XYZ file of C-alpha atoms in Angstrom:
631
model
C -11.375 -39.849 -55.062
C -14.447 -39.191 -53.370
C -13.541 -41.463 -50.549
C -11.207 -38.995 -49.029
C -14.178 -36.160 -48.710
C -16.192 -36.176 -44.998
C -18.828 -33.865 -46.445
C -20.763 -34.261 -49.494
C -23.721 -32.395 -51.272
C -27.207 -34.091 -51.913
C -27.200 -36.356 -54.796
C -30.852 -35.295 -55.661
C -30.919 -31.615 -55.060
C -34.228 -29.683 -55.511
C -34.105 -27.397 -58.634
C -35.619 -24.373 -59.472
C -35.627 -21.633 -62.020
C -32.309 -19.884 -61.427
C -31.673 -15.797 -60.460
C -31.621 -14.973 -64.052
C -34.891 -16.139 -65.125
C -36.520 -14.979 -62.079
C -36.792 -11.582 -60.330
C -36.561 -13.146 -56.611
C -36.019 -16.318 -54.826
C -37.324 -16.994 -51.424
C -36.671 -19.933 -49.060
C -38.808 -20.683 -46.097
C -36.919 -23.019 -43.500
C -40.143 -24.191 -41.642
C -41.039 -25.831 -44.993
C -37.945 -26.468 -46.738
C -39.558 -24.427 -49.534
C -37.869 -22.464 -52.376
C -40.037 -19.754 -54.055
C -38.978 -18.731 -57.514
C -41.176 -15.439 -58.029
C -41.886 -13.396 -61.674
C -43.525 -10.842 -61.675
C -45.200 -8.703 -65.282
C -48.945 -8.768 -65.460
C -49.545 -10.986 -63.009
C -47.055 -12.764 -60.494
C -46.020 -16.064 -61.251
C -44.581 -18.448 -58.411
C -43.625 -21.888 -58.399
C -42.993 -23.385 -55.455
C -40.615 -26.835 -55.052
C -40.102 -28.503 -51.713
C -37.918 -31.481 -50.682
C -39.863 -33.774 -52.868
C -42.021 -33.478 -56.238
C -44.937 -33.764 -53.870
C -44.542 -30.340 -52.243
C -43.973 -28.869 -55.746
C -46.756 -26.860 -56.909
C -47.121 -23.489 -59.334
C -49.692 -20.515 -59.304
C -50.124 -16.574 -60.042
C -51.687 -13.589 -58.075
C -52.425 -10.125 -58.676
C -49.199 -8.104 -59.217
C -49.674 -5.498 -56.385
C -45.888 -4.424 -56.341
C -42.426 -6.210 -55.522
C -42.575 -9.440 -52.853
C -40.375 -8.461 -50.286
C -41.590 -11.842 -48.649
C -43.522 -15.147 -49.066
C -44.035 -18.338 -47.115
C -46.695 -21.207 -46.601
C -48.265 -21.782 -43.615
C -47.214 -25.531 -42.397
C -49.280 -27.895 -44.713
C -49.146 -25.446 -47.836
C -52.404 -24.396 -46.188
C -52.220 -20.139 -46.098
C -50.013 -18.166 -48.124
C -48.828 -15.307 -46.645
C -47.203 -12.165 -48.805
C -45.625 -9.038 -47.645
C -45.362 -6.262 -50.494
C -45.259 -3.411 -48.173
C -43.780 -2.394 -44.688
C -47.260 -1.605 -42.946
C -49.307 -4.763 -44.232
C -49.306 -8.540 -45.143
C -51.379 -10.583 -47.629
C -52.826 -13.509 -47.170
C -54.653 -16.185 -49.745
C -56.500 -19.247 -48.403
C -55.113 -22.549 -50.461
C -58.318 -24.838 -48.397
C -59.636 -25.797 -50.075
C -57.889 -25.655 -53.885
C -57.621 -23.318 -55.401
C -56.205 -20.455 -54.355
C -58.737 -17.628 -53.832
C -58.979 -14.333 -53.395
C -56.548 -12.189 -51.197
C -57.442 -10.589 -47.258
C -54.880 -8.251 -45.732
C -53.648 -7.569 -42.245
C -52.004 -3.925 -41.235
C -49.826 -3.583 -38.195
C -51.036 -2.641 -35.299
C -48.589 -0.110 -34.041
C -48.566 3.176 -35.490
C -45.614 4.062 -37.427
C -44.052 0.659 -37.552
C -42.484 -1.208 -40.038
C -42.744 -4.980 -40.667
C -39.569 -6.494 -40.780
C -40.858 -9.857 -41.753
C -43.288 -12.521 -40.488
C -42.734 -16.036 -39.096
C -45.726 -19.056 -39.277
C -45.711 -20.669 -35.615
C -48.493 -23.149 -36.716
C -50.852 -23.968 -39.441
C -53.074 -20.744 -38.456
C -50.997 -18.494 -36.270
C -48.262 -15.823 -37.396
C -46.385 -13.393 -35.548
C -45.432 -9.745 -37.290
C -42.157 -8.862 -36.708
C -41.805 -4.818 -36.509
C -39.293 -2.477 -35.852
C -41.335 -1.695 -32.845
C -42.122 -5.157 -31.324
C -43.872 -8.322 -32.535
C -48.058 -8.637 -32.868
C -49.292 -12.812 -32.648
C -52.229 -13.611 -34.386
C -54.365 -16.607 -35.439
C -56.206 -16.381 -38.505
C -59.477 -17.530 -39.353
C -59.473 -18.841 -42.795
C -63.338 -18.677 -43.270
C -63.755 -15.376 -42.144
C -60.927 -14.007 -44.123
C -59.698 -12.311 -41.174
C -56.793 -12.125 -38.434
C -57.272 -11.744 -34.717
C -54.458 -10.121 -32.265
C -53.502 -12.501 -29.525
C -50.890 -10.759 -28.073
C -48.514 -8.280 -28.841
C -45.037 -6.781 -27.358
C -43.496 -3.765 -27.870
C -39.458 -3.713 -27.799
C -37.001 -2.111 -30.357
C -35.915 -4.642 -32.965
C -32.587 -4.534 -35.004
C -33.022 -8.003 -36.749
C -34.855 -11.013 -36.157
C -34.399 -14.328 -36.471
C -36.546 -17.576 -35.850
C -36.020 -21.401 -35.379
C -38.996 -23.124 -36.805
C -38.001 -26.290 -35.384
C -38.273 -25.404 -31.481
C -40.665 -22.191 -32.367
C -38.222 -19.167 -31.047
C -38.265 -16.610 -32.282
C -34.977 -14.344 -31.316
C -35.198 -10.168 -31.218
C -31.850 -8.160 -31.538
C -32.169 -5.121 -29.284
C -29.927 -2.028 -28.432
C -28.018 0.529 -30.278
C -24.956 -2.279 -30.781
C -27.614 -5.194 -31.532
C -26.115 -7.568 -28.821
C -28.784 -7.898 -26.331
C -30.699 -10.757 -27.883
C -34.916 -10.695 -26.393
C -36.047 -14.552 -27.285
C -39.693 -15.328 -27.468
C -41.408 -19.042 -27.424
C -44.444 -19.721 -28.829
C -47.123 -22.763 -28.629
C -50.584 -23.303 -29.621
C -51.671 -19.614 -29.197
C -49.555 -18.716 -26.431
C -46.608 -16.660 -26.290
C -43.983 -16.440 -23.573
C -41.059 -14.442 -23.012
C -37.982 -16.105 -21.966
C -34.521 -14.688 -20.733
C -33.120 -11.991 -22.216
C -29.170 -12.758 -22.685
C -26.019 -10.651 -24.163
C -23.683 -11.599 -26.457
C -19.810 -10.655 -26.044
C -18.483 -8.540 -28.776
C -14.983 -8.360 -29.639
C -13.085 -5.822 -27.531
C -12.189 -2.896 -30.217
C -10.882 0.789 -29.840
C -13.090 3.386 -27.854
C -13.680 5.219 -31.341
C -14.529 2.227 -34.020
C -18.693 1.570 -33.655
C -19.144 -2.327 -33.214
C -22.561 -3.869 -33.992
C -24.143 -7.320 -34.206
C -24.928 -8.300 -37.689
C -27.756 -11.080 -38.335
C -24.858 -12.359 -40.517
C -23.005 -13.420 -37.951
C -26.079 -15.244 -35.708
C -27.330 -18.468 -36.527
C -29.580 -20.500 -34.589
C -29.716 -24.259 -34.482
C -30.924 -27.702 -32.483
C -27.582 -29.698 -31.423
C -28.038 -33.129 -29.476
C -31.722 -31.582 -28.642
C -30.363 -28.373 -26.849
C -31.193 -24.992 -28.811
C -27.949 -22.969 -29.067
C -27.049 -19.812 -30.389
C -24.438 -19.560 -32.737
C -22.117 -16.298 -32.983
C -19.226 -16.115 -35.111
C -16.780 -14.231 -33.933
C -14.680 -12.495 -36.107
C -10.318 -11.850 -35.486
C -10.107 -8.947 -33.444
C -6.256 -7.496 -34.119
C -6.262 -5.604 -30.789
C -6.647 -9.121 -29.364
C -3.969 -11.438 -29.468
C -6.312 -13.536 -31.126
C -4.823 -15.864 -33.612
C -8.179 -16.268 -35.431
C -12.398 -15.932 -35.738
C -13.937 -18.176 -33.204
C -18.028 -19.368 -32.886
C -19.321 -19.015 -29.623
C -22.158 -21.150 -28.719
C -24.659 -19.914 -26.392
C -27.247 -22.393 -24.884
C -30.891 -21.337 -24.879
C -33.163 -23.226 -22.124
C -36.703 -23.005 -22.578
C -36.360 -21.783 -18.465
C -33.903 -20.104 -16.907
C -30.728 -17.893 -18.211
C -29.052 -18.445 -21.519
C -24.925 -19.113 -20.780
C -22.194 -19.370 -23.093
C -21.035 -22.728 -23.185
C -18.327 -23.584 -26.400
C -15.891 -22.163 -28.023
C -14.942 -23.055 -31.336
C -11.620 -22.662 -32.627
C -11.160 -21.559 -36.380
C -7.411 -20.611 -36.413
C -8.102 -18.438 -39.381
C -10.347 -15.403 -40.378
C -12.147 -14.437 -43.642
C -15.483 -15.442 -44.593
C -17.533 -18.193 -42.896
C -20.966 -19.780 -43.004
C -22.590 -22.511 -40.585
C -24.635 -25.141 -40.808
C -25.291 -27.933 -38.464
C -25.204 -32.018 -39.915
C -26.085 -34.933 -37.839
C -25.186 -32.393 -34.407
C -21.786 -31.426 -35.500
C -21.210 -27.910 -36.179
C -20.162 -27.507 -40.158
C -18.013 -24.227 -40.635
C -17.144 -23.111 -44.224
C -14.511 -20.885 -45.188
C -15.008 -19.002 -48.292
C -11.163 -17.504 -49.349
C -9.513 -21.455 -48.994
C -12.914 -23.446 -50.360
C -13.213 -26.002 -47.103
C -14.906 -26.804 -44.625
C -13.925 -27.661 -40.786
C -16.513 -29.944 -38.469
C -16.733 -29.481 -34.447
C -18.364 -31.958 -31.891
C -19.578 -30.151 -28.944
C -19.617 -33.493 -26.895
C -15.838 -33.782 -27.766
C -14.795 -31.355 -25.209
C -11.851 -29.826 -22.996
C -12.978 -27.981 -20.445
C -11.567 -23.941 -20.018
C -13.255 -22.457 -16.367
C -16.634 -22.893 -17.057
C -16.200 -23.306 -21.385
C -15.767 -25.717 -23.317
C -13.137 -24.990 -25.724
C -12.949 -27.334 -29.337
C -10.684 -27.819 -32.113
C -12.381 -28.993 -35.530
C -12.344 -32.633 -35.259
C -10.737 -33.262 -38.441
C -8.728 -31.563 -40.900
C -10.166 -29.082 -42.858
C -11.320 -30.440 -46.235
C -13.365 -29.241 -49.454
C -16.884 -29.990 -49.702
C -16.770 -33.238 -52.346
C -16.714 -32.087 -56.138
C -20.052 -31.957 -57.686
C -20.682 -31.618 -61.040
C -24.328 -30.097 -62.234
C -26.365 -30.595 -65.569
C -25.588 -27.747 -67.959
C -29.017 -25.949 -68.674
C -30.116 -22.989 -70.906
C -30.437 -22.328 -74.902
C -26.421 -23.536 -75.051
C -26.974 -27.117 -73.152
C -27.010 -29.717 -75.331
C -28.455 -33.083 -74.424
C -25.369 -35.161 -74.730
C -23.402 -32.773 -72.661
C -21.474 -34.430 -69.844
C -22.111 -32.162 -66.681
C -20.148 -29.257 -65.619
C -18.481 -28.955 -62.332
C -20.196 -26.934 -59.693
C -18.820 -23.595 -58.200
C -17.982 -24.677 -54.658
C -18.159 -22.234 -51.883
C -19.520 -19.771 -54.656
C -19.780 -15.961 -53.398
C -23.675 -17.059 -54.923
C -24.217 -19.643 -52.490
C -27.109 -18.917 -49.300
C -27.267 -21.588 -46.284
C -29.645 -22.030 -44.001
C -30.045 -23.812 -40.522
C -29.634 -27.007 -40.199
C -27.770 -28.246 -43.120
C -29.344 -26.727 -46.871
C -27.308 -24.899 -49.032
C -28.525 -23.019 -52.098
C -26.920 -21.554 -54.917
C -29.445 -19.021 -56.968
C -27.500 -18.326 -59.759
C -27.118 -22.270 -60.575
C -30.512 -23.098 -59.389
C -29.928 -26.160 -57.070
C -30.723 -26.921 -53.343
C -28.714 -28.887 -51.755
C -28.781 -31.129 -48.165
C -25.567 -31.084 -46.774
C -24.613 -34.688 -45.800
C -21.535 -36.148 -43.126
C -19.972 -39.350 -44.600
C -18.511 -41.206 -42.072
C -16.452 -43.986 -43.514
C -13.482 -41.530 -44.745
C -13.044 -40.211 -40.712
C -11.590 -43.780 -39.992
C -8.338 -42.395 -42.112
C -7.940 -38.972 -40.359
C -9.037 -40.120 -36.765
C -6.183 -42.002 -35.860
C -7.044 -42.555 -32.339
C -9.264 -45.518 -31.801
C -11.441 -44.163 -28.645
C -11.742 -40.768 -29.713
C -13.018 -42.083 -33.405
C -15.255 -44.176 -31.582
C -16.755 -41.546 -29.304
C -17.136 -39.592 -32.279
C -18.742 -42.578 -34.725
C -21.095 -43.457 -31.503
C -22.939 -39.828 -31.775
C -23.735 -40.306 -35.594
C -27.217 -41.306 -37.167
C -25.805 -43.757 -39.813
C -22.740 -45.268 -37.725
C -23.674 -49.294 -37.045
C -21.641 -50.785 -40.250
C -18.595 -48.114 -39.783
C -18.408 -49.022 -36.355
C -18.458 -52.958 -37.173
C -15.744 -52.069 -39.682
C -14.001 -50.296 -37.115
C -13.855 -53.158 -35.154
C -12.555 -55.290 -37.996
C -9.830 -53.062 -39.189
C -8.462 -53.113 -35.643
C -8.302 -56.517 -35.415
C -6.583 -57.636 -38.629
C -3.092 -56.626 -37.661
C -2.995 -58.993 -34.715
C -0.534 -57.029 -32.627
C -0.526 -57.576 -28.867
C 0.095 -53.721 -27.905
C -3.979 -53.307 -29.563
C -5.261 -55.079 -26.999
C -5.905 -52.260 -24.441
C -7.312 -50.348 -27.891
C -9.475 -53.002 -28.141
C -10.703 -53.039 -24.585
C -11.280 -49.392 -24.867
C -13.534 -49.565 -27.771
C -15.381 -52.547 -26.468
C -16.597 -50.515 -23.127
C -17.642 -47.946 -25.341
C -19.614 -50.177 -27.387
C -20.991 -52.333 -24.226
C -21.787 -48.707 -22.198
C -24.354 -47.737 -25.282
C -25.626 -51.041 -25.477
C -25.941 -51.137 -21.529
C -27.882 -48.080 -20.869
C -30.099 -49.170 -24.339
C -30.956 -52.487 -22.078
C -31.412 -50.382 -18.864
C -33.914 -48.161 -20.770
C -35.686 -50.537 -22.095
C -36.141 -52.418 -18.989
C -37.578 -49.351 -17.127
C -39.513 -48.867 -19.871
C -41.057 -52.828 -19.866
C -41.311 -52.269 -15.775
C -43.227 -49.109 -15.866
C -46.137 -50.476 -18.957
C -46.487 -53.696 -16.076
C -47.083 -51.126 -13.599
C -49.982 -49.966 -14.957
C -51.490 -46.859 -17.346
C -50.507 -44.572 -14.572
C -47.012 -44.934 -15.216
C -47.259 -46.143 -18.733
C -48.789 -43.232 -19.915
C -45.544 -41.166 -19.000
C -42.667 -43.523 -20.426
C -41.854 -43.999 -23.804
C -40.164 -46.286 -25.606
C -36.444 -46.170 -25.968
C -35.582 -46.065 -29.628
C -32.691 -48.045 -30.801
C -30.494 -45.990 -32.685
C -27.610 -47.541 -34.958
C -25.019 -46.706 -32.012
C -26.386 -49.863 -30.352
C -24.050 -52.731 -31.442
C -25.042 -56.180 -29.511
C -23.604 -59.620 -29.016
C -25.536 -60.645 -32.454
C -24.243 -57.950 -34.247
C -20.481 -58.400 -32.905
C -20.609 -62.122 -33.440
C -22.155 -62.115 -37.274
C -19.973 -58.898 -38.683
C -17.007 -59.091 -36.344
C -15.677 -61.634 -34.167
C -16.841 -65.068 -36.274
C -14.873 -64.347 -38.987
C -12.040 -62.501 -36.932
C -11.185 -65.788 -34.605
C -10.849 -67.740 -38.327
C -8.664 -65.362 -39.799
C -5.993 -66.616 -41.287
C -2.044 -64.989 -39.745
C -3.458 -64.190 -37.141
C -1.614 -65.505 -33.729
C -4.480 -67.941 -31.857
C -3.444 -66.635 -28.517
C -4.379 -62.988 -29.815
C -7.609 -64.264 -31.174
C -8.659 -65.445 -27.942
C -7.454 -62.819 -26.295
C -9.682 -60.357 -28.095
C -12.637 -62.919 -27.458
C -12.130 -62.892 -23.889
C -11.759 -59.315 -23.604
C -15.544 -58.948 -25.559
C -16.697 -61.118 -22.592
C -14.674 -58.989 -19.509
C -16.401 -56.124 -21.090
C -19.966 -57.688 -21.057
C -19.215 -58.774 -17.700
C -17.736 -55.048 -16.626
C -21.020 -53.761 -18.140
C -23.585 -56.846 -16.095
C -25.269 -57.859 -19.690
C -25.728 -61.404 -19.732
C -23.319 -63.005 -22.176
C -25.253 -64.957 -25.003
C -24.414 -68.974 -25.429
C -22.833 -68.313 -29.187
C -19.929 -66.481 -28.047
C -18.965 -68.936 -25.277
C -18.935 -71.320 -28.123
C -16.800 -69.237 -29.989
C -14.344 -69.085 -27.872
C -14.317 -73.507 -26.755
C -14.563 -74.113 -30.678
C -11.443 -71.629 -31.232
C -9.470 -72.959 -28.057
C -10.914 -76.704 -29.624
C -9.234 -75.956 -32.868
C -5.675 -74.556 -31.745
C -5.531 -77.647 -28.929
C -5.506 -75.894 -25.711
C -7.895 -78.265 -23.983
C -5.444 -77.611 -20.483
C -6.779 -73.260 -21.149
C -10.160 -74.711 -21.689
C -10.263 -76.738 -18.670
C -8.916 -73.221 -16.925
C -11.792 -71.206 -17.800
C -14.153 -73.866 -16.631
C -12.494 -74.474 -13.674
C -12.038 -70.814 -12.831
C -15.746 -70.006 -14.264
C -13.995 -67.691 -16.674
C -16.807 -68.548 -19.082
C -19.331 -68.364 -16.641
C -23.147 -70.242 -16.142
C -25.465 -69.979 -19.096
C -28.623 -72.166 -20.597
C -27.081 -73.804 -23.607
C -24.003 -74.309 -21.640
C -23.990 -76.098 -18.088
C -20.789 -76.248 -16.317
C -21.572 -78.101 -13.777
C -21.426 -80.533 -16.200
C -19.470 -78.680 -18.811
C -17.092 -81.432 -20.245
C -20.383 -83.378 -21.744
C -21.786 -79.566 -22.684
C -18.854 -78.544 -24.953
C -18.587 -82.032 -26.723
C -22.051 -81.626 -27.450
C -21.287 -77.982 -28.692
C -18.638 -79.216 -31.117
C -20.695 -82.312 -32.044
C -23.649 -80.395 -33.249
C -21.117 -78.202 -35.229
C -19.661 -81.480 -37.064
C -16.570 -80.788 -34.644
C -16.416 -84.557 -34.436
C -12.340 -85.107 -34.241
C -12.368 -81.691 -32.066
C -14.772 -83.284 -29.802
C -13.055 -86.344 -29.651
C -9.561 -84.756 -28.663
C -11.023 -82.574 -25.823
C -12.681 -85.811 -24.451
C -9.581 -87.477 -24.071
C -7.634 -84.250 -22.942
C -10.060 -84.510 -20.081
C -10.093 -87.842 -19.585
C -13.783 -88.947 -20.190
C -13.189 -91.179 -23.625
C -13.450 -94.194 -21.457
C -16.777 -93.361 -20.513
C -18.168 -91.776 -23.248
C -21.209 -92.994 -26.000
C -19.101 -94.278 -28.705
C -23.315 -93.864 -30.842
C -23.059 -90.107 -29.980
C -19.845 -89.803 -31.686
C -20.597 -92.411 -34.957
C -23.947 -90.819 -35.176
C -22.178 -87.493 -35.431
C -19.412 -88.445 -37.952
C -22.074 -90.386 -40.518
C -23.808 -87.080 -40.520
C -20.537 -85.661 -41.909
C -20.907 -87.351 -45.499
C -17.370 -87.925 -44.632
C -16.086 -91.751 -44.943
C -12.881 -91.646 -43.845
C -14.091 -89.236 -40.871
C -16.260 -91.984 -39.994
C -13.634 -94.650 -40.303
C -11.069 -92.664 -37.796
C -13.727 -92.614 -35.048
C -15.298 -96.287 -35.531
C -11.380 -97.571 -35.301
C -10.836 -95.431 -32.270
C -13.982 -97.147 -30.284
C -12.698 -100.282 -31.401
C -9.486 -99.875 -29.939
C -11.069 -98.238 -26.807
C -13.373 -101.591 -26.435
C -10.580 -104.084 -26.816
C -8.757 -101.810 -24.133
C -11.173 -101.845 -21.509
C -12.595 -105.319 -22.417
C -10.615 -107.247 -24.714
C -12.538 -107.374 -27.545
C -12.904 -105.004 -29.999
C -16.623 -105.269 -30.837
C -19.329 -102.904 -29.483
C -21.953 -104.333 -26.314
C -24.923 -104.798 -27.654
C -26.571 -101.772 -24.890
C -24.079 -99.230 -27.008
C -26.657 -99.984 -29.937
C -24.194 -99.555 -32.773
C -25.054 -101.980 -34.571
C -26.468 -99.436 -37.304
C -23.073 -98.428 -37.353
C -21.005 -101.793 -37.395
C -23.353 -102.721 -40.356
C -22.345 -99.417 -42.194
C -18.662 -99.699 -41.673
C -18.832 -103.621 -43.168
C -20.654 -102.317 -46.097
C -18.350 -99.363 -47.438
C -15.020 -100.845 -46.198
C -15.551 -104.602 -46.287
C -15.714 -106.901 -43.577
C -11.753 -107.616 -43.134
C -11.313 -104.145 -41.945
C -12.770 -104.832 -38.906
C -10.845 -105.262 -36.275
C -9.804 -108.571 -34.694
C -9.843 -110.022 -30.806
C -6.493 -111.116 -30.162
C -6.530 -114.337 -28.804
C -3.529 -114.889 -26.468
């Protein structure tokens, strides 16, 4: 069942105490951190993280409700806001926690909004009135202003990943103010509007945070607005719009993402694809921005897929009623309860989980029904290099003629990743001979599972295709050939095991006349293991070495060359074989070739088969060997 589900929920989620045991839960998204707060007496928090590691559970003064709470990166400073003028902070270097130091706003009459942690020691203050950046000095207890801006601020919102921090400005909320930050410095970048939906002159439109999410896609920071079905648009449904954010220079909308329905959504972003969830019909729809068609100067997308439910997920029951044989209970998907955040967590407070959300790609190969596009899309994943290679399989099995320009399609794709991996790589070899001036600046391509090479095609895919039984030989080849065009198309050098793939399967099926083609056209081309200048002695010492000994034997005489060939080579090769009656074909063969060419069937003493002639007398007797005619 779960093998028709492309999205999935973490099989380990983090859990915490759930809404009704607690009086709040906070998550930070810099750490990945979910804070479970009670307050009475004193506040209790514990704190879990991704892993048991970042788990960890203290108390502080109660000094009213905590309207916010987040580590500093490393779990190093604690940061609390109780109130709208101040925030509290409690130094956790070293352990343990100790005693509290506060920090007002600046501005006068402000009201902090929130806070975000840029680094280990520096926080911005987000106010109604602007933002104030300050580094703290744990040892003095103490904060100190680095710089400050003043601008009127709807909502906030901050990526911790890239450090941006985004302002929503305006009466309507849609002029968006972003703000970078790094290592004490702050910087002001573009200031960019987002398009609301047209609407009549009387109804009051605003931007809601709701609808805003902010996320890193193929290592560009984007914008995400979801905009909902305008009815005095002909618009048959919400869209996202996805604005680009450069650190320099303007911010542009760029895609366009379909829905084709309206309700409730939330986003989250998987291995780059844009995740869209749809509350009213429980599933989910996935967009690839690199999938594109191009509208003016937008690119407009429809989901990649069909729309589909997140896959079923059944949670431990807890509480006084759980008892410990109880099977687990399914869990409420797309639950009103459920919070995500960017990129891909979702949480569910009432249950008490956190969940990764995860892509699994081997179900796409069913609902992707065209080959190049699947590919395309399988090529941009983290965890693709087995689906691929079982790609390639499935859409070789059927054997059908009309594949072949399918299969020459995928192969370029394959052979263009693979190409510009070698390119890199080479620049990046050139420039560390060059010297540290050059070295210093280039880094080292890493190989990411989209790079499928001649090793990998030949172990997973193409050995055990070209002995598939049913299938048509001349397909087989084919297909084996058109790996090699593409390698070719592409200028990598093609490795020594697949042109012995392809004389072994031509070997096998007979064609010695297509062999001879290939050599004589160079259709399998120069390479170190095989010569072809002198590429008849080459291939029989291919098949030889692969106990090919009859195979050998045949293409030797399909060329010609049996007269002249070293009848030791070929006995030497069929002893090896443990197989007598192997041995006996090719020892009578060289007999009968020696009383052809000289009368006699016995072997000249420079052949040095005498090893050989001595072997044959003792497992078959000395009659069987065969006699001169005497005339």
């Amino acid at each position: 069942m779960s093998d028709e589900y492309y999205l999935e929920l973490s099989e380990n989620p983090v859990q915490f105490e759930n809404a009704s045991s607690v009086n709040n839960v906070f998550f930070d998204e810099a750490n990945k951190q979910v804070f479970a707060v009670r307050s009475g007496g004193a506040t209790g928090v514990v704190v879990k993280g991704p892993d048991d590691k970042n788990s960890l559970a203290f108390r502080m003064d109660d000094k009213g409700e905590v309207k916010c709470i987040k580590f500093s990166l490393g779990n190093k400073i604690l940061a609390v806001q109780r109130s709208t003028k101040s925030v509290d902070f409690i130094n956790f270097i070293p352990d343990p926690p100790q005693s509290e130091f506060s920090q007002e706003c600046k501005t006068k009459n402000a009201s902090i909004l929130g806070f975000c942690w840029t680094t280990w020691n520096e926080i911005v203050f987000v106010t109604d009135q602007g933002i104030e950046f300050y580094q703290i000095l744990p040892e003095k207890r103490s904060l100190k202003l680095l710089k400050s801006q003043s601008i009127n601020v709807n909502w906030y919102m901050y990526c911790p990943e890239t450090a941006v921090l985004l302002l929503s400005t305006t009466v309507q909320g849609n002029v968006i103010q972003p703000f970078a930050f790094k290592s004490a410095t702050m910087s002001k970048m573009s200031k960019f509007e987002i398009e609301l939906p047209s609407v009549p002159k009387q109804a009051k439109l605003s931007l809601s945070e709701r609808d805003i999410a902010v996320a890193t896609i193929y290592n560009q920071l984007f914008v995400m607005y979801l905009k909902h079905h305008s009815r005095t648009t002909n618009s048959p449904g919400a869209e996202v719009v996805l604005y680009h954010l450069p650190r320099e220079g303007t911010c542009k909308k760029t895609h366009v993402l379909k829905l084709n329905t309206t309700g409730k959504f939330a986003l989250n972003v998987v291995d780059n694809l844009v995740v869209v969830h749809h509350q009213s019909s429980q599933t989910s729809l996935i967009f690839d921005i690199k999938l594109k068609e191009l509208e003016g100067n937008v690119n407009v997308h429809q989901p990649v897929l069909p729309a589909l439910s997140i896959n079923p997920y059944k949670v431990p029951l807890t509480g006084p009623a759980a008892a410990p044989s109880q099977a687990p209970v399914p869990c409420e998907l797309y639950s009103s309860s459920w919070s995500v955040f960017q990129p891909d967590i979702i949480i569910s407070a009432s249950e008490g989980f956190l969940w990764y959300l995860q892509v699994k790609l081997q179900p796409t190969l069913n609902l992707l029904q065209d080959k190049g596009k699947l590919m395309d899309f399988l090529l941009r994943r983290r965890d693709c290099k087995m689906v691929i290679l079982s790609v390639c399989s499935q859409m070789l099995v059927g054997g059908d003629k009309g594949n072949l320009t399918v299969v020459a399609t995928v192969f370029d794709k394959l052979n263009q990743v693979y190409k510009e991996y070698l390119d890199a790589e080479q620049a990046y070899s050139t420039a560390m001979e060059s010297g540290p001036s050059r070295s210093s600046t280039c880094k080292r391509p890493v190989r990411t599972q989209a790079v499928i090479d001649q090793s990998d095609m030949y172990t997973h895919v193409l050995s055990s295709f070209s002995e598939k039984k049913g299938v048509k030989h001349k397909f087989i080849i084919a297909v084996l050939m058109e790996y090699i065009r593409s390698l070719n198309q592409f200028q990598i050098p093609v490795q020594h095991y697949l042109y012995e793939l392809v004389i072994k399967t031509l070997v096998q099926h007979n064609l010695f006349y297509m062999l001879h083609q290939f050599l004589q056209y160079h259709v399998l081309s120069d390479s170190k293991p095989l010569r072809l200048a002198t590429a008849n002695d080459e291939i029989v010492e291919v098949l030889l070495s692969k106990q090919q000994v009859l195979g050998a034997l045949r293409f030797i005489r399909s060329v010609g060359g049996h007269d002249n060939v070293s009848a030791r080579k070929f006995l030497d090769a069929a002893r090896q074989t443990n197989d007598s009656m192997l041995f006996y074909t090719i020892f009578r063969f060289f007999e009968q070739r020696n009383m052809k060419l000289r009368g006699n069937p016995a072997f000249n003493q420079g052949e040095h088969c005498e090893e050989h002639v001595t072997y044959f007398k003792q497992v078959f007797g000395e009659n069987a060997m065969m006699k001169q005619v005497t005339t």
